[in-house]
Coordinates of C-alpha atoms in Angstrom, one line a residue:
K1 CA -22.1 0.0 20.0
P2 CA -21.4 0.1 16.2
D3 CA -22.9 -2.5 13.9
F4 CA -19.6 -2.9 12.0
I5 CA -16.0 -2.1 12.4
F6 CA -13.9 -1.6 9.3
V7 CA -10.2 -2.2 9.3
Q8 CA -7.7 -1.9 6.4
G9 CA -4.4 -3.6 5.7
D10 CA -2.2 -5.7 7.8
T11 CA -0.7 -3.5 10.5
L12 CA -0.8 -4.2 14.2
T13 CA -3.5 -1.5 14.5
T14 CA -5.6 -3.6 12.1
L15 CA -5.1 -6.7 14.2
A16 CA -5.8 -4.9 17.5
S17 CA -9.0 -3.5 16.1
S18 CA -10.0 -6.9 14.8
I19 CA -9.5 -8.4 18.3
A20 CA -11.5 -5.6 19.8
A21 CA -14.3 -6.4 17.3
Y22 CA -14.1 -10.1 18.3
F23 CA -14.3 -9.3 22.0
T24 CA -17.3 -7.0 21.6
K25 CA -19.0 -9.4 19.1
T26 CA -19.1 -6.6 16.5
N27 CA -19.1 -7.5 12.8
L28 CA -15.6 -6.9 11.3
C29 CA -15.1 -5.8 7.7
H30 CA -11.5 -6.2 6.4
I31 CA -10.4 -4.0 3.5
E32 CA -7.4 -5.3 1.5
A33 CA -8.4 -8.8 2.6
G34 CA -6.8 -12.0 1.2
L35 CA -3.3 -10.7 0.5
R36 CA -1.0 -13.6 1.1
T37 CA 2.7 -14.7 0.8
N38 CA 1.9 -18.1 2.4
N39 CA 4.9 -17.6 4.6
L40 CA 3.7 -16.8 8.1
Y41 CA 7.0 -15.0 8.9
S42 CA 7.4 -13.0 5.8
P43 CA 6.6 -10.2 5.8
W44 CA 6.7 -10.3 9.6
P45 CA 4.4 -9.6 11.4
E46 CA 2.1 -8.5 8.6
E47 CA 1.4 -12.0 7.2
G48 CA 0.3 -13.2 10.6
N49 CA -1.9 -10.1 11.1
R50 CA -3.6 -10.8 7.8
K51 CA -4.4 -14.4 8.6
M52 CA -5.6 -13.6 12.1
T53 CA -7.8 -10.7 10.9
S54 CA -9.3 -13.0 8.2
C55 CA -10.4 -15.4 10.9
I56 CA -12.3 -12.7 12.7
A57 CA -13.7 -10.8 9.6
K58 CA -17.3 -11.3 8.6
I59 CA -16.9 -9.5 5.3
H60 CA -13.7 -9.5 3.2
F61 CA -13.1 -6.7 0.7
C62 CA -10.4 -8.0 -1.6
P63 CA -8.2 -5.8 -3.9
T64 CA -7.8 -8.5 -6.6
K65 CA -9.2 -11.8 -7.9
E66 CA -6.0 -13.4 -6.6
S67 CA -6.9 -12.3 -3.1
L68 CA -10.4 -13.7 -3.5
T69 CA -8.8 -17.0 -4.6
N70 CA -6.5 -17.0 -1.5
L71 CA -9.5 -16.7 0.8
Q72 CA -11.5 -19.4 -1.1
K73 CA -8.5 -21.8 -0.7
E74 CA -8.6 -21.1 3.0
G75 CA -12.3 -22.0 3.2
Y76 CA -14.0 -18.6 3.4
K77 CA -17.4 -18.4 1.9
N78 CA -18.0 -16.6 -1.4
E79 CA -21.0 -14.7 0.0
N80 CA -18.7 -13.0 2.5
I81 CA -16.1 -11.9 -0.1
V82 CA -16.2 -8.9 -2.4
V83 CA -13.5 -7.9 -4.9
T84 CA -13.5 -4.1 -4.6
G85 CA -10.2 -3.1 -6.2
N86 CA -7.0 -1.6 -4.8
T87 CA -7.6 1.3 -2.5
V88 CA -4.3 3.0 -3.2
I89 CA -4.7 2.8 -7.0
D90 CA -8.4 3.8 -6.8
S91 CA -7.4 6.8 -4.6
L92 CA -4.7 7.8 -7.1
L93 CA -7.2 7.6 -10.0
Y94 CA -9.8 9.6 -7.9
V95 CA -7.3 12.4 -7.2
E96 CA -6.1 12.4 -10.8
K97 CA -9.7 12.9 -12.0
K98 CA -10.3 15.6 -9.3
I99 CA -7.2 17.5 -10.4
S100 CA -8.3 17.3 -14.1
I101 CA -11.7 18.7 -13.2
E102 CA -10.8 21.4 -10.7
K103 CA -8.7 23.9 -12.5
D104 CA -7.8 26.0 -9.4
L105 CA -6.5 22.9 -7.7
K106 CA -4.6 21.9 -10.8
N107 CA -2.9 25.3 -11.1
S108 CA -2.1 25.3 -7.4
L109 CA -0.4 21.9 -7.6
L110 CA 1.4 22.8 -10.8
K111 CA 2.8 25.8 -9.0
K112 CA 3.8 23.9 -5.9
F113 CA 5.4 21.1 -7.8
N114 CA 6.9 23.2 -10.6
F115 CA 10.2 21.2 -10.4
I116 CA 8.5 18.2 -12.0
D117 CA 8.4 18.0 -15.8
F118 CA 4.8 16.8 -16.4
N119 CA 5.5 16.4 -20.1
K120 CA 7.5 13.3 -19.2
K121 CA 6.3 9.9 -17.9
I122 CA 6.0 10.0 -14.1
L123 CA 7.3 7.0 -12.1
L124 CA 6.0 7.1 -8.5
L125 CA 8.4 5.2 -6.2
T126 CA 7.8 4.1 -2.6
Y127 CA 9.5 1.6 -0.5
H128 CA 9.3 0.9 3.2
R129 CA 8.7 -2.8 3.9
R130 CA 10.9 -4.1 6.7
E131 CA 12.0 -7.2 4.8
N132 CA 13.7 -4.9 2.3
Y133 CA 15.8 -3.0 4.8
G134 CA 19.5 -2.8 3.9
E135 CA 20.4 -4.8 0.8
G136 CA 16.8 -4.9 -0.5
F137 CA 16.5 -1.1 -0.6
K138 CA 20.0 -0.8 -2.1
K139 CA 19.0 -3.2 -4.9
I140 CA 15.8 -1.4 -5.5
S141 CA 17.6 2.0 -5.5
K142 CA 20.2 0.7 -8.0
A143 CA 17.5 -0.6 -10.3
I144 CA 15.7 2.8 -10.2
Q145 CA 18.9 4.6 -10.9
Q146 CA 19.4 2.4 -14.0
I147 CA 15.9 3.1 -15.2
A148 CA 16.4 6.8 -14.7
H149 CA 19.8 6.7 -16.5
E150 CA 18.3 4.7 -19.5
N151 CA 15.1 6.7 -19.8
N152 CA 15.4 10.4 -20.4
D153 CA 11.6 10.5 -20.9
C154 CA 10.7 9.9 -17.3
V155 CA 10.7 11.6 -14.0
I156 CA 10.9 9.7 -10.7
V157 CA 8.8 11.1 -7.8
F158 CA 9.9 9.5 -4.5
P159 CA 8.1 10.6 -1.4
V160 CA 10.5 9.1 1.1
H161 CA 9.2 7.3 4.2
K162 CA 10.2 8.9 7.5
N163 CA 11.7 5.7 8.8
P164 CA 15.5 6.2 9.2
N165 CA 16.1 2.7 7.7
V166 CA 14.5 4.0 4.5
R167 CA 15.8 7.6 4.6
K168 CA 19.4 6.6 5.0
V169 CA 19.5 4.3 1.9
A170 CA 17.4 6.8 -0.1
E171 CA 19.7 9.7 0.7
E172 CA 22.8 7.6 -0.2
H173 CA 21.4 6.8 -3.6
F174 CA 19.3 9.8 -4.5
G175 CA 20.7 12.6 -2.3
N176 CA 18.6 14.8 -0.1
A177 CA 16.5 16.3 -2.9

């Protein structure tokens, strides 16, 4: 039996693992804890998953001070909360540093992604949240197109999510590039 189970985020897998920790009386550590919209149904089901996971977690690893404040308002004890930073941003910075140090890796990536002009500003775009399906994605896409049109000094890199609800809108606005 493990001493701790670590879960990250707000997916159904996170909640299911949290429940498993509860039933086995195993300490649960929640990474990305304290994110809140304060609307139980938006985003759905993620906001509910977050709140239920927090109830079970022994240690809460928050990405921001705002997340810490959210948990404090809900009555969680400070000694069980740690602000650790955002795992996505931290991972991005880690990889950026690794690429700058490892010349072979850098050269390999430059060759693989030779279609990107790295002399320009890079805008990394992602979208996938279910509450943005349809009109939300269309509005985001139009805003990104406007940014691209008004800024010749930037390149937009958009790794498109595999979900057909995302792909369809992305391809309508940006093509199949």
